[in-house]
Coordinates of N, CA and C in Angstrom, one line a residue:
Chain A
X7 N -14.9 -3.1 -11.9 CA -13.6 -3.0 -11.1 C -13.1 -1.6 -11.0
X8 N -12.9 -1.3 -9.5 CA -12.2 0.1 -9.9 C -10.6 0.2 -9.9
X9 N -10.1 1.4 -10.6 CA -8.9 1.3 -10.5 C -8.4 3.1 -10.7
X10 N -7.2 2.7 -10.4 CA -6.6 4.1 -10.1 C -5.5 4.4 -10.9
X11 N -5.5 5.4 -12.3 CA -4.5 5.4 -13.3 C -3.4 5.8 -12.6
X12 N -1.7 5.7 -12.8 CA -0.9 6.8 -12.3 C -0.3 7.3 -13.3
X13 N 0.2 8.6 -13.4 CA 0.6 8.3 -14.5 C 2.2 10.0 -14.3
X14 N 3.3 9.9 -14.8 CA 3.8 9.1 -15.7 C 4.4 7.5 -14.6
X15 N 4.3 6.8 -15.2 CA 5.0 5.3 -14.7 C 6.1 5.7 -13.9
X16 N 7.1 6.8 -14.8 CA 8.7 6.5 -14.4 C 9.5 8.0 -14.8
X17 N 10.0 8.8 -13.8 CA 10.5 10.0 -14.5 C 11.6 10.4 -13.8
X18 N 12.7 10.7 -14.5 CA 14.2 11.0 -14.2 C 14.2 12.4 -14.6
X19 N 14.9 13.5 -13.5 CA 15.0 14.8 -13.9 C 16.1 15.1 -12.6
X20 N 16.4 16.5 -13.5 CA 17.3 17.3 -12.5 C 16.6 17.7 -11.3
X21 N 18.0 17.8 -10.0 CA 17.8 18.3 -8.9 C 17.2 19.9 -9.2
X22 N 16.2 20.4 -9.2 CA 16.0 21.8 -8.7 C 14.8 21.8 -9.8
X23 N 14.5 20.8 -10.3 CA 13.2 20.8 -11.8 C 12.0 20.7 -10.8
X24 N 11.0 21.1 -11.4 CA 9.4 21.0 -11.2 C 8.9 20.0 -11.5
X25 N 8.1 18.9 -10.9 CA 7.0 17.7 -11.3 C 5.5 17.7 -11.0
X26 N 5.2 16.7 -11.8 CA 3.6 16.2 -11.5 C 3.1 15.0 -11.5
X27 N 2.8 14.7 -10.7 CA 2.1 13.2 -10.9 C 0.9 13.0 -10.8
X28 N 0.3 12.2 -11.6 CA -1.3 12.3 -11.4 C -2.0 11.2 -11.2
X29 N -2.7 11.2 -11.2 CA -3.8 10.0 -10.1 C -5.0 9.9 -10.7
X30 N -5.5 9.2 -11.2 CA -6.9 9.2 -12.0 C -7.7 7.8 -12.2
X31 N -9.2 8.4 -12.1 CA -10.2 7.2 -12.1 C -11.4 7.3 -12.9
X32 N -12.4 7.1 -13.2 CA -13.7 6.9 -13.5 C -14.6 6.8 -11.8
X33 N -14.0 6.7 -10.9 CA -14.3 6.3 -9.6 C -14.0 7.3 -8.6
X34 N -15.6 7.3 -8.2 CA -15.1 8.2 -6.9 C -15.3 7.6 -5.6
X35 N -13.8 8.5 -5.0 CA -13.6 7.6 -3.8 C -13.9 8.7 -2.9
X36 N -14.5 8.2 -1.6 CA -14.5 8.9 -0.2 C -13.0 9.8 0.0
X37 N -11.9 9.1 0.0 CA -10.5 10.0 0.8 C -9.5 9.7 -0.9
X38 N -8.7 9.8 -0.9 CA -7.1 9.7 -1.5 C -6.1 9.7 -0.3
X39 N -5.2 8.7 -0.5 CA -3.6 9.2 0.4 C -2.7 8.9 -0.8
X40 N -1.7 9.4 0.0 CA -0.6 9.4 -0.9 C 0.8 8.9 -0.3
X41 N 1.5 8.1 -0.7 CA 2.5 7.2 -0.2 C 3.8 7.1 -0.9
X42 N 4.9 6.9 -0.5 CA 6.2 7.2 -0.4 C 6.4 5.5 -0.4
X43 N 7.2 4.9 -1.0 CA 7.9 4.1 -0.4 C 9.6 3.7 -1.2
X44 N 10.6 3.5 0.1 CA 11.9 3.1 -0.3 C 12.2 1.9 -0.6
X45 N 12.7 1.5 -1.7 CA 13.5 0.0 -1.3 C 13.7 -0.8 -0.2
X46 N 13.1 -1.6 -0.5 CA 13.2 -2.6 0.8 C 12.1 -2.8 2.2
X47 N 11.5 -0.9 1.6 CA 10.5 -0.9 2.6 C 9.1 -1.0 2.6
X48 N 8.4 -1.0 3.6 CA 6.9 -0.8 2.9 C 6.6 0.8 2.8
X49 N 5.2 1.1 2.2 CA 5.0 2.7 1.9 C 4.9 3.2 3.5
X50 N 5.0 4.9 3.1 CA 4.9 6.2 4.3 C 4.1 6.4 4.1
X51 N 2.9 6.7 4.8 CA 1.9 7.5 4.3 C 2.1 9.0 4.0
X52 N 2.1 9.8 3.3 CA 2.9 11.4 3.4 C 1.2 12.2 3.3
X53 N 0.1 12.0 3.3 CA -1.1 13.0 3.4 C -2.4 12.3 2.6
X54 N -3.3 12.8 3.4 CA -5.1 11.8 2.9 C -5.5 13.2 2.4
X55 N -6.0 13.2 1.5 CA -6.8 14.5 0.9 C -9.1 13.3 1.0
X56 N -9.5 14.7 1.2 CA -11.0 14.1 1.8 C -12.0 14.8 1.1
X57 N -11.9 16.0 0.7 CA -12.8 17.1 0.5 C -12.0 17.3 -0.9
X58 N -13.9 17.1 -1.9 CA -13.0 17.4 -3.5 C -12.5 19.2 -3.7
X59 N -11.4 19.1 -4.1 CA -11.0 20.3 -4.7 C -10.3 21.1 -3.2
X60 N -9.7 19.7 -2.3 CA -8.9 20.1 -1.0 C -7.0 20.3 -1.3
X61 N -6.5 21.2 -1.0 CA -5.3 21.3 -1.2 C -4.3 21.1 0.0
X62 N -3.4 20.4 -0.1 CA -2.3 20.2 0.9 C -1.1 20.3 0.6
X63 N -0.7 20.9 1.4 CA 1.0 21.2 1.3 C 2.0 20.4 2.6
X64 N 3.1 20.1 2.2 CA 4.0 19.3 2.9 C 5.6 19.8 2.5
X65 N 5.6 21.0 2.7 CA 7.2 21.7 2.4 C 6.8 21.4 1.2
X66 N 8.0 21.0 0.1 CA 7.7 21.3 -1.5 C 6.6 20.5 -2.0
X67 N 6.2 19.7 -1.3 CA 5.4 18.6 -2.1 C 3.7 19.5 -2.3
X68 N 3.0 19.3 -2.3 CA 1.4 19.6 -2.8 C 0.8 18.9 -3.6
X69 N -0.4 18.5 -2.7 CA -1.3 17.5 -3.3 C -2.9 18.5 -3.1
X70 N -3.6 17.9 -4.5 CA -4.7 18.3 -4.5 C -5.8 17.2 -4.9
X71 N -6.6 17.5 -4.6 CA -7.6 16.4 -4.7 C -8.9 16.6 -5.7
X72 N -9.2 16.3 -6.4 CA -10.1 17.0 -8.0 C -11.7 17.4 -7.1
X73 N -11.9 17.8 -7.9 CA -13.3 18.4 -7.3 C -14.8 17.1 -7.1
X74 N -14.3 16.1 -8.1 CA -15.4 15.4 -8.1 C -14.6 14.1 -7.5
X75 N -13.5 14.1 -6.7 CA -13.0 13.1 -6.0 C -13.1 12.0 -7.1
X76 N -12.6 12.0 -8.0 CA -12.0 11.1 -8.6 C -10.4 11.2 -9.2
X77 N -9.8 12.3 -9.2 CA -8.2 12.4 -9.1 C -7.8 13.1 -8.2
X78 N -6.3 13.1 -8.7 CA -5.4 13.7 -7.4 C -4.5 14.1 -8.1
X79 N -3.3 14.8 -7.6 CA -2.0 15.2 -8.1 C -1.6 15.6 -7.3
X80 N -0.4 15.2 -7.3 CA 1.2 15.3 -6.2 C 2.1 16.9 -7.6
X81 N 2.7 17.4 -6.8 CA 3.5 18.0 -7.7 C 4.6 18.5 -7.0
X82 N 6.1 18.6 -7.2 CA 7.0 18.6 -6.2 C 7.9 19.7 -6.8
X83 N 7.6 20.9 -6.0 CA 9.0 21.9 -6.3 C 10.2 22.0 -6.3
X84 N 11.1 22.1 -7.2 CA 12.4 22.2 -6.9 C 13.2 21.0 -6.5
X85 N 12.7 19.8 -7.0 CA 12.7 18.8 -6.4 C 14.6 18.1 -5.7
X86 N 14.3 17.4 -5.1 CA 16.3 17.1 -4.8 C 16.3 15.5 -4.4
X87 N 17.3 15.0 -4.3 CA 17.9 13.6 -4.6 C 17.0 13.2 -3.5
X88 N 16.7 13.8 -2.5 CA 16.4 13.0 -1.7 C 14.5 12.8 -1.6
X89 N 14.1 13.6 -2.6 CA 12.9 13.1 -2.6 C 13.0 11.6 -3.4
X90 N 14.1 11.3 -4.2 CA 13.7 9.9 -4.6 C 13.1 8.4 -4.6
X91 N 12.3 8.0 -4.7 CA 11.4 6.9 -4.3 C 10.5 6.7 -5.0
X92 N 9.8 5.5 -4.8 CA 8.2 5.0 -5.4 C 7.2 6.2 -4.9
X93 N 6.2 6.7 -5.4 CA 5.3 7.5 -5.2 C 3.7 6.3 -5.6
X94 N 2.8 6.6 -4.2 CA 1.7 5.5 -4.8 C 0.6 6.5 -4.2
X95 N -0.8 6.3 -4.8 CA -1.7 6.9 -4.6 C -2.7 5.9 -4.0
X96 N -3.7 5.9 -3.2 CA -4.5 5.0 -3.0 C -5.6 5.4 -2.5
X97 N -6.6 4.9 -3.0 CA -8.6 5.7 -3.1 C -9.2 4.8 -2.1
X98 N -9.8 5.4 -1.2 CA -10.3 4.5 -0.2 C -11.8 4.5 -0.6
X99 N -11.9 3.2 -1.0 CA -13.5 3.0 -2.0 C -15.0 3.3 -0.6
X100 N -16.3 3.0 -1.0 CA -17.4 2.6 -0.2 C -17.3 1.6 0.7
X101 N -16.5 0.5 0.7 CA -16.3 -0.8 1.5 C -15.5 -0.4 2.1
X102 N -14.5 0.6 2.1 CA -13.3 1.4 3.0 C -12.1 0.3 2.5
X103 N -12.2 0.1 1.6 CA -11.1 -0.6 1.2 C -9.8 0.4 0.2
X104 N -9.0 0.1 0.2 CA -7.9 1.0 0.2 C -7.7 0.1 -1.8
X105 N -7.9 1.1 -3.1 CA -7.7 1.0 -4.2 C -6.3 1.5 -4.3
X106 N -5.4 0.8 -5.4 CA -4.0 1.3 -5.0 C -3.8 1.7 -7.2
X107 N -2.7 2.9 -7.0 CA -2.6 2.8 -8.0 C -1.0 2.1 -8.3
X108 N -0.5 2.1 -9.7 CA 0.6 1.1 -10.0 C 2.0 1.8 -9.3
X109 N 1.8 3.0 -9.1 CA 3.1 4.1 -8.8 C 4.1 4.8 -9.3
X110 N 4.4 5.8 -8.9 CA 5.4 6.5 -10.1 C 6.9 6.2 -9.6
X111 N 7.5 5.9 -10.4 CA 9.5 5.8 -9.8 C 10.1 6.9 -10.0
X112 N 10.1 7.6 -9.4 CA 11.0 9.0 -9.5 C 12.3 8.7 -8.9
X113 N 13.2 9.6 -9.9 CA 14.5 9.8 -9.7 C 15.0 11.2 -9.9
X114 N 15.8 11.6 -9.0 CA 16.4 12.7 -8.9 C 17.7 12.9 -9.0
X115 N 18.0 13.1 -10.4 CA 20.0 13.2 -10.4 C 20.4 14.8 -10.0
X116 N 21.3 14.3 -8.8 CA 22.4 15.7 -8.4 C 22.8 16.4 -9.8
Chain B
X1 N 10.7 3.5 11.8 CA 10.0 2.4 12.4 C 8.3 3.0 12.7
X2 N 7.7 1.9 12.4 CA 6.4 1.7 12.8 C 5.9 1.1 13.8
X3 N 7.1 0.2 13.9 CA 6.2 -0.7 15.1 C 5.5 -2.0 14.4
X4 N 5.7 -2.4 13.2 CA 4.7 -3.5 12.3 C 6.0 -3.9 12.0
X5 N 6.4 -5.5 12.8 CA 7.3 -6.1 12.3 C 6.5 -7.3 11.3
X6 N 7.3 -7.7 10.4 CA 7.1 -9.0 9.9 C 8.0 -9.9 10.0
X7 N 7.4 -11.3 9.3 CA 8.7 -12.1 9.6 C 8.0 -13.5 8.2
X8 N 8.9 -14.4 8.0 CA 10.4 -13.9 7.9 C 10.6 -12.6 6.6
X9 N 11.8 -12.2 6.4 CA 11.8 -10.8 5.5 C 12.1 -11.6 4.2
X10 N 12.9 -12.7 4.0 CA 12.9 -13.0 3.1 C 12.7 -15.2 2.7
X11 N 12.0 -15.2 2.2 CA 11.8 -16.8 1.8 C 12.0 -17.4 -0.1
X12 N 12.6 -18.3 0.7 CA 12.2 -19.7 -1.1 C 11.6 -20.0 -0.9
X13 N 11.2 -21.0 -1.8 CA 9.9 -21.8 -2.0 C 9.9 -22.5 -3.4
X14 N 8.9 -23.9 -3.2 CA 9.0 -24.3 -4.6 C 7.7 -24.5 -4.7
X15 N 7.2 -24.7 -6.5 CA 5.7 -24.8 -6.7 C 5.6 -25.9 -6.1
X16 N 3.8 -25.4 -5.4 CA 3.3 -26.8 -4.4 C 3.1 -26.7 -3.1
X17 N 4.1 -25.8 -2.6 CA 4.3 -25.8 -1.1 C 3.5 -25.1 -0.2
X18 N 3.5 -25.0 1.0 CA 2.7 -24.0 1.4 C 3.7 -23.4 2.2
X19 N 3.2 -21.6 2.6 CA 3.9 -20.9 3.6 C 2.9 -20.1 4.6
X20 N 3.9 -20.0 5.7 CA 2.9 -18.9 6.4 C 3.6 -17.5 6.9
X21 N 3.7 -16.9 6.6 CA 4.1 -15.1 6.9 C 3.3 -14.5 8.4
X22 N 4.1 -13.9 8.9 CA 3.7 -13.4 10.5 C 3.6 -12.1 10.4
X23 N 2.9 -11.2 11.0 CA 2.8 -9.8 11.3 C 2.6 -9.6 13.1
X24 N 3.5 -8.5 13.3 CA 3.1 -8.2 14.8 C 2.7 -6.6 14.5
X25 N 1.5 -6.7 15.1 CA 0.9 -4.9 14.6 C 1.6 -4.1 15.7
X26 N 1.1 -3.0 15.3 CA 1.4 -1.8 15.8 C 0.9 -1.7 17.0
X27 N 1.4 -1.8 18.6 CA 0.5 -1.5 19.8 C -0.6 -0.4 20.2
X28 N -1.9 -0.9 20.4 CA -3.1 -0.2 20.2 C -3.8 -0.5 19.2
X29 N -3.3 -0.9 17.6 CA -4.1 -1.1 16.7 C -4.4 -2.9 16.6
X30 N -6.3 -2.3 15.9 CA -6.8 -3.8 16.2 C -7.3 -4.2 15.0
X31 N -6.7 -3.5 13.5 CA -6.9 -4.2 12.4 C -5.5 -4.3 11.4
X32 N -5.7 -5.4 11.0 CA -4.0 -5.8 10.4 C -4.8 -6.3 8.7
X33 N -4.4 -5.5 7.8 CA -4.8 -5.9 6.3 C -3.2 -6.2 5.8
X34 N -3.4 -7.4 4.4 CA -2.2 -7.8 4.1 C -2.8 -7.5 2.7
X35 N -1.3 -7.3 1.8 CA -1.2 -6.5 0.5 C 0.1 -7.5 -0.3
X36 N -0.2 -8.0 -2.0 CA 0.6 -8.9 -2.1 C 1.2 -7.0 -3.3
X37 N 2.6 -7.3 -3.4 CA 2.9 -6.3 -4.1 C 4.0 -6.9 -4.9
X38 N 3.9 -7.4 -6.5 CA 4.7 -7.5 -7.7 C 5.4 -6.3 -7.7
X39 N 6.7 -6.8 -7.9 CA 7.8 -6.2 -8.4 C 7.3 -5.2 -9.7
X40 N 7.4 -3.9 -9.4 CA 6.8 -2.3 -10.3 C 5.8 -2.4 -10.4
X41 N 5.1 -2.8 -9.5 CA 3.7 -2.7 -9.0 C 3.2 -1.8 -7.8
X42 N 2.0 -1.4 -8.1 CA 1.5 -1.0 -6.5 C 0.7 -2.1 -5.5
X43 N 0.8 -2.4 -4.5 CA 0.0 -2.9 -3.6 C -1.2 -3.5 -4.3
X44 N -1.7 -4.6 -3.8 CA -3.0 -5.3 -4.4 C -3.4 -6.1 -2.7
X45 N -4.5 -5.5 -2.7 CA -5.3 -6.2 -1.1 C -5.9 -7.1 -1.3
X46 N -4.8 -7.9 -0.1 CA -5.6 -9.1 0.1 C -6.5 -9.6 1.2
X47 N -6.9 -8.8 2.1 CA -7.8 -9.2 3.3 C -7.4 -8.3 4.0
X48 N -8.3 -8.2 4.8 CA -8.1 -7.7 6.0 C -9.2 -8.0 7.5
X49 N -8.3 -8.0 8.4 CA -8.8 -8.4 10.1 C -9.2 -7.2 10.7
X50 N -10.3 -7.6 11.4 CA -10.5 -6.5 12.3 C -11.4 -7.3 13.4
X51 N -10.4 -7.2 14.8 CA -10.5 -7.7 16.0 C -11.4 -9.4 15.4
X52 N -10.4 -10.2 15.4 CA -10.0 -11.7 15.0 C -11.5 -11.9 13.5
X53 N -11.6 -10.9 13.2 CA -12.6 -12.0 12.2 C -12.2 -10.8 10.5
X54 N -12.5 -11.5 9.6 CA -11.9 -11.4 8.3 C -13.3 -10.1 7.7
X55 N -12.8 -9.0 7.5 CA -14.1 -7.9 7.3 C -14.0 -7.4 5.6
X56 N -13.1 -8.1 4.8 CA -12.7 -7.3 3.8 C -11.8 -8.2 2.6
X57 N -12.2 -8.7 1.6 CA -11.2 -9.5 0.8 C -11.7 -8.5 -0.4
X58 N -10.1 -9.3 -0.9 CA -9.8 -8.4 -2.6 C -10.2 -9.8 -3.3
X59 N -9.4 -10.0 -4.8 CA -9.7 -10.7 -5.7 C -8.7 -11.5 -5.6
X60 N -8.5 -12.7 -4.8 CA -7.3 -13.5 -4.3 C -8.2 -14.6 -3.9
X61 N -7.5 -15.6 -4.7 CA -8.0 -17.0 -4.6 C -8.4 -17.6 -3.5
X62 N -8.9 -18.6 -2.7 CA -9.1 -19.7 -1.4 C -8.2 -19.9 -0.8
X63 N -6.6 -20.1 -2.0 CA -5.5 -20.8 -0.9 C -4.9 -19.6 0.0
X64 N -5.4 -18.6 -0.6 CA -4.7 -17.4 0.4 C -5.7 -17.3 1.6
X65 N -5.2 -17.4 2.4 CA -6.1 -17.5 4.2 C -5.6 -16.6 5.1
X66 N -6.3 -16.4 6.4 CA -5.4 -15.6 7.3 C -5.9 -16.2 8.1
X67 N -5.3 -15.3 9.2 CA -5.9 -15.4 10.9 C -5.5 -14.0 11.5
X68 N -6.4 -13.7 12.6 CA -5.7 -12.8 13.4 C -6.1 -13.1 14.5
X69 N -5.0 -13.0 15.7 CA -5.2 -13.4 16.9 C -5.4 -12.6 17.9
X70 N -5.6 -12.9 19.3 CA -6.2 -12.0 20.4 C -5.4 -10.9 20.5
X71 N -4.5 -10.6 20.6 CA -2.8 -10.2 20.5 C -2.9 -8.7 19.1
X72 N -3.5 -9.2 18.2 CA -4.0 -8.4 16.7 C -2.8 -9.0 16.0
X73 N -2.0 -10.1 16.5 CA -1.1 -10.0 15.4 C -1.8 -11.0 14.0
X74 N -1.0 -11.3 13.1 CA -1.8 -11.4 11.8 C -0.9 -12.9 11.4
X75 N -1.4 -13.6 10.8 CA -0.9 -15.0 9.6 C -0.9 -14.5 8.3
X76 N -0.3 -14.9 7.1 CA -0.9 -15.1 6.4 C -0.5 -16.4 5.6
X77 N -1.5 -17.4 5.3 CA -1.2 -18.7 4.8 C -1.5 -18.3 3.4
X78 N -0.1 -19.3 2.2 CA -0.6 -19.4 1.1 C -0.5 -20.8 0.7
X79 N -0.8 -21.3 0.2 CA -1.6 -23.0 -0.3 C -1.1 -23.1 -1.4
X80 N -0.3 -24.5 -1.7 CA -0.2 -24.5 -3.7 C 0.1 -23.6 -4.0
X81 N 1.6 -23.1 -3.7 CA 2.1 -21.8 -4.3 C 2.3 -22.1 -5.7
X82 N 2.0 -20.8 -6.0 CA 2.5 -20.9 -8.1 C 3.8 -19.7 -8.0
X83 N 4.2 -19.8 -9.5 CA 5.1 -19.0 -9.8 C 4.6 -17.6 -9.5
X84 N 3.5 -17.3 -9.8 CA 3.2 -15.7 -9.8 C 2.8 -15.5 -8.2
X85 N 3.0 -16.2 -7.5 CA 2.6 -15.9 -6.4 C 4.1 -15.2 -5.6
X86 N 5.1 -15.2 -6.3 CA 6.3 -14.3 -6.1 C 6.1 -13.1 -5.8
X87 N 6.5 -12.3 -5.0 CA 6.1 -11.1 -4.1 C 6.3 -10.3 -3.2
X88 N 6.2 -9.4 -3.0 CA 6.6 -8.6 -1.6 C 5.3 -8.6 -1.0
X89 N 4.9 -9.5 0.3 CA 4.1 -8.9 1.2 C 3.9 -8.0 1.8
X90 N 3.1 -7.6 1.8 CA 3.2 -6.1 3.3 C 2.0 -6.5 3.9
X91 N 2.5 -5.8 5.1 CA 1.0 -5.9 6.4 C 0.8 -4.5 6.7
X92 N -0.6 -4.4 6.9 CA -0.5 -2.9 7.7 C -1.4 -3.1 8.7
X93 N -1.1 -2.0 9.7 CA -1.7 -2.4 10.8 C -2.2 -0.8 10.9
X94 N -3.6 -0.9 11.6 CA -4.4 0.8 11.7 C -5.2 0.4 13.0
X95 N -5.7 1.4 13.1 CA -6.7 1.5 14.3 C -8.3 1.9 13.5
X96 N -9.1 0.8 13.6 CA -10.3 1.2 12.9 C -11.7 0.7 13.2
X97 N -12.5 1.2 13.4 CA -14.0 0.7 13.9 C -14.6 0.9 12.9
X98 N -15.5 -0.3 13.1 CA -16.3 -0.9 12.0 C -15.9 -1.1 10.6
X99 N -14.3 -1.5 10.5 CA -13.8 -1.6 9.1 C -13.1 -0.1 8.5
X100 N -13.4 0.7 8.9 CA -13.0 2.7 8.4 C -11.4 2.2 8.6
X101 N -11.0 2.6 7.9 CA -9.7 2.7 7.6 C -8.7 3.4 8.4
X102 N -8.3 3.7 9.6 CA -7.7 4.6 10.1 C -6.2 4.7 9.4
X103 N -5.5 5.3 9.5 CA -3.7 5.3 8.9 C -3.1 4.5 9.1
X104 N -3.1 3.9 7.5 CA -1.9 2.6 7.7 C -0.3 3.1 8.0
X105 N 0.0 1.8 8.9 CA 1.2 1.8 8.9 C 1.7 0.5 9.1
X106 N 2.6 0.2 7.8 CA 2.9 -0.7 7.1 C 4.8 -1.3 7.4
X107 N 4.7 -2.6 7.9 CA 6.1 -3.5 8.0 C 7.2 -3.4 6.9
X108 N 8.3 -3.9 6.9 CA 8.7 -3.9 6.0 C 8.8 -5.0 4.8
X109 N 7.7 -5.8 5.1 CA 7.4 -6.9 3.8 C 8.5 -8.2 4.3
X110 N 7.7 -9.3 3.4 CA 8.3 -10.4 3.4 C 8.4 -10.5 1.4
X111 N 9.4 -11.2 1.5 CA 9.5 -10.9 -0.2 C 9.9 -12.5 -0.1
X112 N 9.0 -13.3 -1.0 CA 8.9 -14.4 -1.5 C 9.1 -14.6 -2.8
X113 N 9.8 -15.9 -3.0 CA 9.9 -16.4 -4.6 C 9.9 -17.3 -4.6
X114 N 9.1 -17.9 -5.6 CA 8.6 -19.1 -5.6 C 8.9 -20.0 -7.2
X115 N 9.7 -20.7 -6.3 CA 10.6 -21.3 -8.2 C 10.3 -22.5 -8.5

């Protein structure tokens, strides 16, 4: 069975602090994306990383993708209230089937 | 907005019953996958359509079924609901050949509980 660690679960920090969130398997997947989602809603997709050891940027956010395509990590500069939300990672396996990890709950106090 | 309505957004239910949840995809896209998602959970796949026939199941029992119709829009039937079958559904709807995954973009869930 594959699966996708996230890890930390759940992290509360100051507006203007630095984070990381990571993403990890035993499993390597073809792509990674990475998703946003708000209460109430279903996920955004915010970027697919494809190529191990590929970096992306999205204003503060940046995602990289491990060299042997088996992790990822989001890490978010300077972060502010309004990045707040579920963060989910998801590994698109050999069957093209979309592997989800549990998600991280970020909060951002003013 | 996406364009991936569902319906209804919110249901009861009691053990035993059955339900069926609706998806209208995104216009142009011809594959609709549905995702059961527990409360502090991430997403868990449950099937997915591509152009009316079933190309993809996760680890979800018989009573969960679907359909997808000419239209791409999507069903999803559940049979003998249990308690743990409480949930936020999501649908997502992509553009994809031969099963490839194109970019989901996902409704706003039906959230069921089943008491």
């Amino acid at each position: 069975t594959q699966l996708l660690e996230q890890s930390p679960q759940f992290l509360s920090i100051q507006e203007g602090e630095n984070l990381t969130v990571y993403c990890n398997s035993s499993s390597v997947f073809s792509s990674l994306q990475w998703y946003r989602q708000e209460p109430g809603e279903g996920p955004v997709l915010l970027v697919t990383v494809v190529t191990g050891g590929e970096v992306k940027k999205l204003k503060r956010l940046t995602f990289q993708f491990g060299d042997a395509r088996k992790d990822s990590s989001l890490h978010i500069t300077a972060a502010q209230p309004g990045d707040t939300g579920l963060y989910l990672c998801a590994g698109v396996n050999s069957n093209y089937q979309l592997i989800w990890g549990a998600g991280t709950k970020l909060i951002i106090k003013p | 907005e996406t364009g991936v309505t569902q319906s209804p957004t919110h249901l009861i239910k009691t053990r035993g019953q059955q339900v069926t949840l609706r998806c209208s995809s995104q216009s142009g896209h011809n594959t609709v996958s549905w995702y059961q998602q527990a409360l502090g959970q991430g997403p868990q796949f449950i099937f997915q359509y591509y152009r009316e026939e079933e190309n993809g199941r996760g680890n979800f029992p018989p009573r969960f079924s679907g359909l997808q119709f000419p239209n791409y829009s999507s069903e999803l039937n559940v049979n003998a609901l249990e308690l743990d079958d409480s949930a936020l559904y999501l649908c997502a709807s992509s553009w994809g050949g031969t099963g490839r995954p194109g970019e989901l973009f996902f409704g706003e869930g039906s959230r069921l509980t089943v008491l």
